[in-house]
Amino acid sequence: REQDALRIKDWAIESAVNAFVTTDMAGNMNYVNSAFINLVGCNSPLEVLGKPVWGFCPNIEVVAKVKASLLTEGFWKGGCGCPAQGWFLPGYPYGGQRGG
C-alpha cells in the first residue's frame, strides 16, 4: 500500500503541469520534472541537473529576497518575475509557473 502511494506521488509530480525541482542544500538541482524542462526550454534534464536553481532568476535582488525567506520562513510564496515562480527550501521540491 505504501509503495502504491509512492508510485502515485511520483507519477503525479512527473506528469504535473507545474514545474517541480528538488535541490541539494547548496541549491543545485538534482531532480526536475518534464514541466520544468518545458518551462525553461531544455531538451533533457541532463542540461540542468547539477546547476544552481538560482541561475533561472537573473534578478539578484529577487534571489536575495527568496533566499532570505527560505532561511527565515522555510518557503517562498508569491511571484518573483522569474522564469519559474514559487520557491521552497533547498532540498525540498517547489512548484512553479511561468513568471511575468
PDB file of N, CA and C in Angstrom:
ATOM      1  N   ARG A   1       0.830  -1.193   0.000  1.00  0.00           N
ATOM      2  CA  ARG A   1       0.000   0.000   0.000  1.00  0.00           C
ATOM      3  C   ARG A   1       0.876   1.259   0.000  1.00  0.00           C
ATOM      4  N   GLU A   2       1.906   1.293   0.811  1.00  0.00           N
ATOM      5  CA  GLU A   2       2.795   2.460   0.840  1.00  0.00           C
ATOM      6  C   GLU A   2       3.526   2.629  -0.488  1.00  0.00           C
ATOM      7  N   GLN A   3       3.944   1.504  -1.083  1.00  0.00           N
ATOM      8  CA  GLN A   3       4.628   1.573  -2.384  1.00  0.00           C
ATOM      9  C   GLN A   3       3.689   2.097  -3.465  1.00  0.00           C
ATOM     10  N   ASP A   4       2.439   1.697  -3.413  1.00  0.00           N
ATOM     11  CA  ASP A   4       1.462   2.219  -4.370  1.00  0.00           C
ATOM     12  C   ASP A   4       1.286   3.721  -4.197  1.00  0.00           C
ATOM     13  N   ALA A   5       1.229   4.175  -2.957  1.00  0.00           N
ATOM     14  CA  ALA A   5       1.084   5.605  -2.687  1.00  0.00           C
ATOM     15  C   ALA A   5       2.291   6.386  -3.210  1.00  0.00           C
ATOM     16  N   LEU A   6       3.496   5.834  -3.027  1.00  0.00           N
ATOM     17  CA  LEU A   6       4.699   6.492  -3.539  1.00  0.00           C
ATOM     18  C   LEU A   6       4.710   6.530  -5.060  1.00  0.00           C
ATOM     19  N   ARG A   7       4.281   5.459  -5.693  1.00  0.00           N
ATOM     20  CA  ARG A   7       4.212   5.432  -7.166  1.00  0.00           C
ATOM     21  C   ARG A   7       3.238   6.490  -7.678  1.00  0.00           C
ATOM     22  N   ILE A   8       2.116   6.634  -6.995  1.00  0.00           N
ATOM     23  CA  ILE A   8       1.123   7.632  -7.396  1.00  0.00           C
ATOM     24  C   ILE A   8       1.702   9.037  -7.233  1.00  0.00           C
ATOM     25  N   LYS A   9       2.391   9.280  -6.127  1.00  0.00           N
ATOM     26  CA  LYS A   9       3.016  10.595  -5.924  1.00  0.00           C
ATOM     27  C   LYS A   9       4.085  10.858  -6.977  1.00  0.00           C
ATOM     28  N   ASP A  10       4.919   9.865  -7.266  1.00  0.00           N
ATOM     29  CA  ASP A  10       5.945  10.022  -8.304  1.00  0.00           C
ATOM     30  C   ASP A  10       5.308  10.356  -9.646  1.00  0.00           C
ATOM     31  N   TRP A  11       4.256   9.626  -9.994  1.00  0.00           N
ATOM     32  CA  TRP A  11       3.562   9.876 -11.256  1.00  0.00           C
ATOM     33  C   TRP A  11       2.962  11.278 -11.270  1.00  0.00           C
ATOM     34  N   ALA A  12       2.343  11.679 -10.161  1.00  0.00           N
ATOM     35  CA  ALA A  12       1.708  12.997 -10.092  1.00  0.00           C
ATOM     36  C   ALA A  12       2.724  14.114 -10.284  1.00  0.00           C
ATOM     37  N   ILE A  13       3.879  14.001  -9.653  1.00  0.00           N
ATOM     38  CA  ILE A  13       4.915  15.032  -9.792  1.00  0.00           C
ATOM     39  C   ILE A  13       5.462  15.045 -11.213  1.00  0.00           C
ATOM     40  N   GLU A  14       5.747  13.889 -11.767  1.00  0.00           N
ATOM     41  CA  GLU A  14       6.326  13.828 -13.110  1.00  0.00           C
ATOM     42  C   GLU A  14       5.354  14.320 -14.170  1.00  0.00           C
ATOM     43  N   SER A  15       4.065  14.071 -13.997  1.00  0.00           N
ATOM     44  CA  SER A  15       3.085  14.431 -15.022  1.00  0.00           C
ATOM     45  C   SER A  15       2.389  15.766 -14.743  1.00  0.00           C
ATOM     46  N   ALA A  16       2.768  16.450 -13.681  1.00  0.00           N
ATOM     47  CA  ALA A  16       2.128  17.717 -13.322  1.00  0.00           C
ATOM     48  C   ALA A  16       2.373  18.784 -14.382  1.00  0.00           C
ATOM     49  N   VAL A  17       1.428  19.703 -14.500  1.00  0.00           N
ATOM     50  CA  VAL A  17       1.613  20.827 -15.415  1.00  0.00           C
ATOM     51  C   VAL A  17       2.491  21.899 -14.791  1.00  0.00           C
ATOM     52  N   ASN A  18       2.627  21.888 -13.474  1.00  0.00           N
ATOM     53  CA  ASN A  18       3.526  22.812 -12.778  1.00  0.00           C
ATOM     54  C   ASN A  18       4.922  22.211 -12.707  1.00  0.00           C
ATOM     55  N   ALA A  19       5.917  23.091 -12.728  1.00  0.00           N
ATOM     56  CA  ALA A  19       7.303  22.641 -12.643  1.00  0.00           C
ATOM     57  C   ALA A  19       7.638  22.252 -11.209  1.00  0.00           C
ATOM     58  N   PHE A  20       8.352  21.152 -11.070  1.00  0.00           N
ATOM     59  CA  PHE A  20       8.843  20.694  -9.771  1.00  0.00           C
ATOM     60  C   PHE A  20      10.343  20.480  -9.868  1.00  0.00           C
ATOM     61  N   VAL A  21      11.048  20.894  -8.820  1.00  0.00           N
ATOM     62  CA  VAL A  21      12.502  20.746  -8.755  1.00  0.00           C
ATOM     63  C   VAL A  21      12.869  20.365  -7.340  1.00  0.00           C
ATOM     64  N   THR A  22      13.852  19.491  -7.199  1.00  0.00           N
ATOM     65  CA  THR A  22      14.469  19.288  -5.891  1.00  0.00           C
ATOM     66  C   THR A  22      15.928  19.675  -6.035  1.00  0.00           C
ATOM     67  N   THR A  23      16.484  20.131  -4.933  1.00  0.00           N
ATOM     68  CA  THR A  23      17.878  20.575  -4.936  1.00  0.00           C
ATOM     69  C   THR A  23      18.599  20.004  -3.726  1.00  0.00           C
ATOM     70  N   ASP A  24      19.924  20.062  -3.792  1.00  0.00           N
ATOM     71  CA  ASP A  24      20.698  19.779  -2.590  1.00  0.00           C
ATOM     72  C   ASP A  24      20.688  21.048  -1.735  1.00  0.00           C
ATOM     73  N   MET A  25      21.328  21.004  -0.605  1.00  0.00           N
ATOM     74  CA  MET A  25      21.293  22.151   0.316  1.00  0.00           C
ATOM     75  C   MET A  25      22.009  23.382  -0.234  1.00  0.00           C
ATOM     76  N   ALA A  26      22.833  23.214  -1.264  1.00  0.00           N
ATOM     77  CA  ALA A  26      23.505  24.357  -1.893  1.00  0.00           C
ATOM     78  C   ALA A  26      22.651  24.973  -2.998  1.00  0.00           C
ATOM     79  N   GLY A  27      21.502  24.378  -3.284  1.00  0.00           N
ATOM     80  CA  GLY A  27      20.625  24.902  -4.323  1.00  0.00           C
ATOM     81  C   GLY A  27      20.895  24.338  -5.708  1.00  0.00           C
ATOM     82  N   ASN A  28      21.720  23.292  -5.804  1.00  0.00           N
ATOM     83  CA  ASN A  28      21.988  22.655  -7.090  1.00  0.00           C
ATOM     84  C   ASN A  28      20.903  21.620  -7.382  1.00  0.00           C
ATOM     85  N   MET A  29      20.332  21.684  -8.565  1.00  0.00           N
ATOM     86  CA  MET A  29      19.205  20.824  -8.912  1.00  0.00           C
ATOM     87  C   MET A  29      19.627  19.364  -9.022  1.00  0.00           C
ATOM     88  N   ASN A  30      18.821  18.480  -8.393  1.00  0.00           N
ATOM     89  CA  ASN A  30      19.070  17.048  -8.511  1.00  0.00           C
ATOM     90  C   ASN A  30      17.851  16.293  -9.052  1.00  0.00           C
ATOM     91  N   TYR A  31      16.745  16.983  -9.247  1.00  0.00           N
ATOM     92  CA  TYR A  31      15.571  16.414  -9.918  1.00  0.00           C
ATOM     93  C   TYR A  31      14.777  17.550 -10.544  1.00  0.00           C
ATOM     94  N   VAL A  32      14.318  17.345 -11.762  1.00  0.00           N
ATOM     95  CA  VAL A  32      13.382  18.260 -12.413  1.00  0.00           C
ATOM     96  C   VAL A  32      12.354  17.410 -13.151  1.00  0.00           C
ATOM     97  N   ASN A  33      11.102  17.850 -13.160  1.00  0.00           N
ATOM     98  CA  ASN A  33      10.099  17.099 -13.904  1.00  0.00           C
ATOM     99  C   ASN A  33       9.981  17.652 -15.323  1.00  0.00           C
ATOM    100  N   SER A  34       9.159  17.010 -16.123  1.00  0.00           N
ATOM    101  CA  SER A  34       9.008  17.391 -17.531  1.00  0.00           C
ATOM    102  C   SER A  34       8.499  18.811 -17.690  1.00  0.00           C
ATOM    103  N   ALA A  35       7.621  19.255 -16.799  1.00  0.00           N
ATOM    104  CA  ALA A  35       7.096  20.622 -16.901  1.00  0.00           C
ATOM    105  C   ALA A  35       8.217  21.649 -16.736  1.00  0.00           C
ATOM    106  N   PHE A  36       9.174  21.389 -15.851  1.00  0.00           N
ATOM    107  CA  PHE A  36      10.290  22.323 -15.690  1.00  0.00           C
ATOM    108  C   PHE A  36      11.127  22.354 -16.969  1.00  0.00           C
ATOM    109  N   ILE A  37      11.397  21.192 -17.533  1.00  0.00           N
ATOM    110  CA  ILE A  37      12.176  21.119 -18.776  1.00  0.00           C
ATOM    111  C   ILE A  37      11.489  21.937 -19.869  1.00  0.00           C
ATOM    112  N   ASN A  38      10.180  21.787 -19.991  1.00  0.00           N
ATOM    113  CA  ASN A  38       9.430  22.557 -20.987  1.00  0.00           C
ATOM    114  C   ASN A  38       9.438  24.045 -20.663  1.00  0.00           C
ATOM    115  N   LEU A  39       9.317  24.382 -19.395  1.00  0.00           N
ATOM    116  CA  LEU A  39       9.275  25.774 -18.969  1.00  0.00           C
ATOM    117  C   LEU A  39      10.550  26.519 -19.319  1.00  0.00           C
ATOM    118  N   VAL A  40      11.683  25.881 -19.106  1.00  0.00           N
ATOM    119  CA  VAL A  40      12.958  26.558 -19.354  1.00  0.00           C
ATOM    120  C   VAL A  40      13.493  26.299 -20.758  1.00  0.00           C
ATOM    121  N   GLY A  41      12.800  25.475 -21.538  1.00  0.00           N
ATOM    122  CA  GLY A  41      13.179  25.268 -22.927  1.00  0.00           C
ATOM    123  C   GLY A  41      14.348  24.339 -23.150  1.00  0.00           C
ATOM    124  N   CYS A  42      14.522  23.389 -22.255  1.00  0.00           N
ATOM    125  CA  CYS A  42      15.604  22.404 -22.421  1.00  0.00           C
ATOM    126  C   CYS A  42      15.073  21.167 -23.136  1.00  0.00           C
ATOM    127  N   ASN A  43      15.990  20.343 -23.593  1.00  0.00           N
ATOM    128  CA  ASN A  43      15.620  19.086 -24.238  1.00  0.00           C
ATOM    129  C   ASN A  43      15.696  17.897 -23.290  1.00  0.00           C
ATOM    130  N   SER A  44      16.463  18.051 -22.203  1.00  0.00           N
ATOM    131  CA  SER A  44      16.714  16.929 -21.311  1.00  0.00           C
ATOM    132  C   SER A  44      17.033  17.438 -19.906  1.00  0.00           C
ATOM    133  N   PRO A  45      16.673  16.658 -18.884  1.00  0.00           N
ATOM    134  CA  PRO A  45      17.067  17.035 -17.522  1.00  0.00           C
ATOM    135  C   PRO A  45      18.582  17.166 -17.370  1.00  0.00           C
ATOM    136  N   LEU A  46      19.334  16.427 -18.163  1.00  0.00           N
ATOM    137  CA  LEU A  46      20.793  16.469 -18.065  1.00  0.00           C
ATOM    138  C   LEU A  46      21.353  17.871 -18.316  1.00  0.00           C
ATOM    139  N   GLU A  47      20.594  18.712 -19.000  1.00  0.00           N
ATOM    140  CA  GLU A  47      21.044  20.075 -19.280  1.00  0.00           C
ATOM    141  C   GLU A  47      21.018  20.964 -18.043  1.00  0.00           C
ATOM    142  N   VAL A  48      20.236  20.602 -17.029  1.00  0.00           N
ATOM    143  CA  VAL A  48      20.111  21.459 -15.847  1.00  0.00           C
ATOM    144  C   VAL A  48      20.540  20.788 -14.544  1.00  0.00           C
ATOM    145  N   LEU A  49      20.533  19.463 -14.489  1.00  0.00           N
ATOM    146  CA  LEU A  49      20.899  18.782 -13.245  1.00  0.00           C
ATOM    147  C   LEU A  49      22.314  19.150 -12.827  1.00  0.00           C
ATOM    148  N   GLY A  50      22.478  19.430 -11.542  1.00  0.00           N
ATOM    149  CA  GLY A  50      23.770  19.829 -11.005  1.00  0.00           C
ATOM    150  C   GLY A  50      24.015  21.329 -11.065  1.00  0.00           C
ATOM    151  N   LYS A  51      23.136  22.058 -11.751  1.00  0.00           N
ATOM    152  CA  LYS A  51      23.288  23.511 -11.858  1.00  0.00           C
ATOM    153  C   LYS A  51      22.449  24.189 -10.777  1.00  0.00           C
ATOM    154  N   PRO A  52      22.861  25.387 -10.347  1.00  0.00           N
ATOM    155  CA  PRO A  52      22.105  26.078  -9.298  1.00  0.00           C
ATOM    156  C   PRO A  52      20.743  26.553  -9.793  1.00  0.00           C
ATOM    157  N   VAL A  53      19.732  26.293  -8.993  1.00  0.00           N
ATOM    158  CA  VAL A  53      18.378  26.721  -9.335  1.00  0.00           C
ATOM    159  C   VAL A  53      18.300  28.242  -9.416  1.00  0.00           C
ATOM    160  N   TRP A  54      19.156  28.932  -8.671  1.00  0.00           N
ATOM    161  CA  TRP A  54      19.148  30.398  -8.654  1.00  0.00           C
ATOM    162  C   TRP A  54      19.480  30.983 -10.018  1.00  0.00           C
ATOM    163  N   GLY A  55      20.160  30.226 -10.871  1.00  0.00           N
ATOM    164  CA  GLY A  55      20.516  30.705 -12.192  1.00  0.00           C
ATOM    165  C   GLY A  55      19.323  30.954 -13.095  1.00  0.00           C
ATOM    166  N   PHE A  56      18.148  30.485 -12.695  1.00  0.00           N
ATOM    167  CA  PHE A  56      16.961  30.683 -13.510  1.00  0.00           C
ATOM    168  C   PHE A  56      16.214  31.952 -13.136  1.00  0.00           C
ATOM    169  N   CYS A  57      16.787  32.744 -12.265  1.00  0.00           N
ATOM    170  CA  CYS A  57      16.226  34.052 -11.918  1.00  0.00           C
ATOM    171  C   CYS A  57      17.354  35.065 -11.985  1.00  0.00           C
ATOM    172  N   PRO A  58      17.449  35.830 -13.072  1.00  0.00           N
ATOM    173  CA  PRO A  58      18.567  36.743 -13.257  1.00  0.00           C
ATOM    174  C   PRO A  58      18.534  37.977 -12.357  1.00  0.00           C
ATOM    175  N   ASN A  59      17.420  38.238 -11.683  1.00  0.00           N
ATOM    176  CA  ASN A  59      17.294  39.418 -10.832  1.00  0.00           C
ATOM    177  C   ASN A  59      17.917  39.134  -9.466  1.00  0.00           C
ATOM    178  N   ILE A  60      19.095  39.696  -9.221  1.00  0.00           N
ATOM    179  CA  ILE A  60      19.843  39.430  -7.986  1.00  0.00           C
ATOM    180  C   ILE A  60      19.065  39.862  -6.749  1.00  0.00           C
ATOM    181  N   GLU A  61      18.329  40.964  -6.835  1.00  0.00           N
ATOM    182  CA  GLU A  61      17.538  41.430  -5.681  1.00  0.00           C
ATOM    183  C   GLU A  61      16.448  40.420  -5.328  1.00  0.00           C
ATOM    184  N   VAL A  62      15.804  39.863  -6.338  1.00  0.00           N
ATOM    185  CA  VAL A  62      14.762  38.866  -6.091  1.00  0.00           C
ATOM    186  C   VAL A  62      15.374  37.612  -5.482  1.00  0.00           C
ATOM    187  N   VAL A  63      16.507  37.168  -6.019  1.00  0.00           N
ATOM    188  CA  VAL A  63      17.179  35.982  -5.492  1.00  0.00           C
ATOM    189  C   VAL A  63      17.514  36.193  -4.015  1.00  0.00           C
ATOM    190  N   ALA A  64      18.010  37.379  -3.660  1.00  0.00           N
ATOM    191  CA  ALA A  64      18.349  37.680  -2.261  1.00  0.00           C
ATOM    192  C   ALA A  64      17.108  37.599  -1.372  1.00  0.00           C
ATOM    193  N   LYS A  65      15.988  38.125  -1.836  1.00  0.00           N
ATOM    194  CA  LYS A  65      14.743  38.075  -1.054  1.00  0.00           C
ATOM    195  C   LYS A  65      14.259  36.635  -0.893  1.00  0.00           C
ATOM    196  N   VAL A  66      14.349  35.867  -1.981  1.00  0.00           N
ATOM    197  CA  VAL A  66      13.903  34.477  -1.934  1.00  0.00           C
ATOM    198  C   VAL A  66      14.770  33.679  -0.963  1.00  0.00           C
ATOM    199  N   LYS A  67      16.082  33.818  -1.077  1.00  0.00           N
ATOM    200  CA  LYS A  67      16.990  33.088  -0.176  1.00  0.00           C
ATOM    201  C   LYS A  67      16.736  33.469   1.280  1.00  0.00           C
ATOM    202  N   ALA A  68      16.548  34.769   1.550  1.00  0.00           N
ATOM    203  CA  ALA A  68      16.290  35.215   2.926  1.00  0.00           C
ATOM    204  C   ALA A  68      15.003  34.592   3.457  1.00  0.00           C
ATOM    205  N   SER A  69      13.971  34.557   2.625  1.00  0.00           N
ATOM    206  CA  SER A  69      12.707  33.960   3.043  1.00  0.00           C
ATOM    207  C   SER A  69      12.860  32.463   3.300  1.00  0.00           C
ATOM    208  N   LEU A  70      13.616  31.793   2.455  1.00  0.00           N
ATOM    209  CA  LEU A  70      13.834  30.355   2.652  1.00  0.00           C
ATOM    210  C   LEU A  70      14.521  30.083   3.976  1.00  0.00           C
ATOM    211  N   LEU A  71      15.498  30.922   4.296  1.00  0.00           N
ATOM    212  CA  LEU A  71      16.252  30.707   5.542  1.00  0.00           C
ATOM    213  C   LEU A  71      15.440  31.061   6.776  1.00  0.00           C
ATOM    214  N   THR A  72      14.591  32.089   6.697  1.00  0.00           N
ATOM    215  CA  THR A  72      13.848  32.508   7.877  1.00  0.00           C
ATOM    216  C   THR A  72      12.475  31.856   7.989  1.00  0.00           C
ATOM    217  N   GLU A  73      11.794  31.662   6.859  1.00  0.00           N
ATOM    218  CA  GLU A  73      10.431  31.131   6.870  1.00  0.00           C
ATOM    219  C   GLU A  73      10.353  29.670   6.439  1.00  0.00           C
ATOM    220  N   GLY A  74      11.367  29.219   5.665  1.00  0.00           N
ATOM    221  CA  GLY A  74      11.346  27.854   5.156  1.00  0.00           C
ATOM    222  C   GLY A  74      10.665  27.713   3.809  1.00  0.00           C
ATOM    223  N   PHE A  75      10.161  28.829   3.263  1.00  0.00           N
ATOM    224  CA  PHE A  75       9.499  28.784   1.962  1.00  0.00           C
ATOM    225  C   PHE A  75       9.447  30.183   1.367  1.00  0.00           C
ATOM    226  N   TRP A  76       9.132  30.230   0.086  1.00  0.00           N
ATOM    227  CA  TRP A  76       8.872  31.490  -0.614  1.00  0.00           C
ATOM    228  C   TRP A  76       7.524  31.346  -1.271  1.00  0.00           C
ATOM    229  N   LYS A  77       6.642  32.311  -1.064  1.00  0.00           N
ATOM    230  CA  LYS A  77       5.325  32.278  -1.679  1.00  0.00           C
ATOM    231  C   LYS A  77       5.115  33.571  -2.433  1.00  0.00           C
ATOM    232  N   GLY A  78       4.675  33.448  -3.657  1.00  0.00           N
ATOM    233  CA  GLY A  78       4.370  34.626  -4.443  1.00  0.00           C
ATOM    234  C   GLY A  78       5.200  34.686  -5.694  1.00  0.00           C
ATOM    235  N   GLY A  79       4.818  35.582  -6.565  1.00  0.00           N
ATOM    236  CA  GLY A  79       5.525  35.753  -7.817  1.00  0.00           C
ATOM    237  C   GLY A  79       6.866  36.427  -7.606  1.00  0.00           C
ATOM    238  N   CYS A  80       7.762  36.134  -8.519  1.00  0.00           N
ATOM    239  CA  CYS A  80       9.071  36.779  -8.442  1.00  0.00           C
ATOM    240  C   CYS A  80       9.513  37.322  -9.790  1.00  0.00           C
ATOM    241  N   GLY A  81       8.673  37.171 -10.818  1.00  0.00           N
ATOM    242  CA  GLY A  81       9.029  37.676 -12.129  1.00  0.00           C
ATOM    243  C   GLY A  81      10.128  36.876 -12.808  1.00  0.00           C
ATOM    244  N   CYS A  82      10.445  35.717 -12.267  1.00  0.00           N
ATOM    245  CA  CYS A  82      11.478  34.846 -12.826  1.00  0.00           C
ATOM    246  C   CYS A  82      10.828  33.865 -13.789  1.00  0.00           C
ATOM    247  N   PRO A  83      11.629  33.197 -14.615  1.00  0.00           N
ATOM    248  CA  PRO A  83      11.046  32.194 -15.499  1.00  0.00           C
ATOM    249  C   PRO A  83      10.251  31.134 -14.758  1.00  0.00           C
ATOM    250  N   ALA A  84      10.681  30.752 -13.564  1.00  0.00           N
ATOM    251  CA  ALA A  84       9.949  29.766 -12.766  1.00  0.00           C
ATOM    252  C   ALA A  84       9.633  30.407 -11.426  1.00  0.00           C
ATOM    253  N   GLN A  85       8.343  30.498 -11.085  1.00  0.00           N
ATOM    254  CA  GLN A  85       7.938  31.114  -9.824  1.00  0.00           C
ATOM    255  C   GLN A  85       7.607  30.062  -8.792  1.00  0.00           C
ATOM    256  N   GLY A  86       7.770  30.425  -7.528  1.00  0.00           N
ATOM    257  CA  GLY A  86       7.435  29.543  -6.423  1.00  0.00           C
ATOM    258  C   GLY A  86       8.661  28.795  -5.971  1.00  0.00           C
ATOM    259  N   TRP A  87       9.215  29.146  -4.830  1.00  0.00           N
ATOM    260  CA  TRP A  87      10.474  28.572  -4.370  1.00  0.00           C
ATOM    261  C   TRP A  87      10.292  27.994  -2.979  1.00  0.00           C
ATOM    262  N   PHE A  88      10.964  26.911  -2.688  1.00  0.00           N
ATOM    263  CA  PHE A  88      10.929  26.314  -1.361  1.00  0.00           C
ATOM    264  C   PHE A  88      12.348  26.017  -0.910  1.00  0.00           C
ATOM    265  N   LEU A  89      12.499  25.721   0.345  1.00  0.00           N
ATOM    266  CA  LEU A  89      13.807  25.474   0.947  1.00  0.00           C
ATOM    267  C   LEU A  89      14.614  24.473   0.133  1.00  0.00           C
ATOM    268  N   PRO A  90      15.866  24.777  -0.196  1.00  0.00           N
ATOM    269  CA  PRO A  90      16.685  23.828  -0.951  1.00  0.00           C
ATOM    270  C   PRO A  90      16.670  22.452  -0.292  1.00  0.00           C
ATOM    271  N   GLY A  91      16.546  21.445  -1.118  1.00  0.00           N
ATOM    272  CA  GLY A  91      16.426  20.081  -0.624  1.00  0.00           C
ATOM    273  C   GLY A  91      14.992  19.590  -0.680  1.00  0.00           C
ATOM    274  N   TYR A  92      14.061  20.526  -0.914  1.00  0.00           N
ATOM    275  CA  TYR A  92      12.654  20.175  -0.996  1.00  0.00           C
ATOM    276  C   TYR A  92      12.101  20.659  -2.325  1.00  0.00           C
ATOM    277  N   PRO A  93      11.034  20.025  -2.832  1.00  0.00           N
ATOM    278  CA  PRO A  93      10.501  20.424  -4.133  1.00  0.00           C
ATOM    279  C   PRO A  93       9.808  21.774  -4.087  1.00  0.00           C
ATOM    280  N   TYR A  94       9.784  22.426  -5.203  1.00  0.00           N
ATOM    281  CA  TYR A  94       8.980  23.620  -5.346  1.00  0.00           C
ATOM    282  C   TYR A  94       8.143  23.479  -6.596  1.00  0.00           C
ATOM    283  N   GLY A  95       7.027  24.132  -6.619  1.00  0.00           N
ATOM    284  CA  GLY A  95       6.195  24.147  -7.810  1.00  0.00           C
ATOM    285  C   GLY A  95       6.249  25.523  -8.417  1.00  0.00           C
ATOM    286  N   GLY A  96       6.290  25.622  -9.706  1.00  0.00           N
ATOM    287  CA  GLY A  96       6.414  26.929 -10.330  1.00  0.00           C
ATOM    288  C   GLY A  96       5.502  27.093 -11.522  1.00  0.00           C
ATOM    289  N   GLN A  97       5.302  28.328 -11.875  1.00  0.00           N
ATOM    290  CA  GLN A  97       4.575  28.682 -13.072  1.00  0.00           C
ATOM    291  C   GLN A  97       5.367  29.756 -13.787  1.00  0.00           C
ATOM    292  N   ARG A  98       5.122  29.899 -15.062  1.00  0.00           N
ATOM    293  CA  ARG A  98       5.834  30.916 -15.823  1.00  0.00           C
ATOM    294  C   ARG A  98       5.563  32.288 -15.221  1.00  0.00           C
ATOM    295  N   GLY A  99       6.628  33.009 -14.953  1.00  0.00           N
ATOM    296  CA  GLY A  99       6.508  34.349 -14.375  1.00  0.00           C
ATOM    297  C   GLY A  99       6.234  35.388 -15.427  1.00  0.00           C
ATOM    298  N   GLY A 100       6.000  36.605 -14.976  1.00  0.00           N
ATOM    299  CA  GLY A 100       5.717  37.658 -15.937  1.00  0.00           C
ATOM    300  C   GLY A 100       6.231  38.963 -15.450  1.00  0.00           C
TER     301      GLY A 100
END
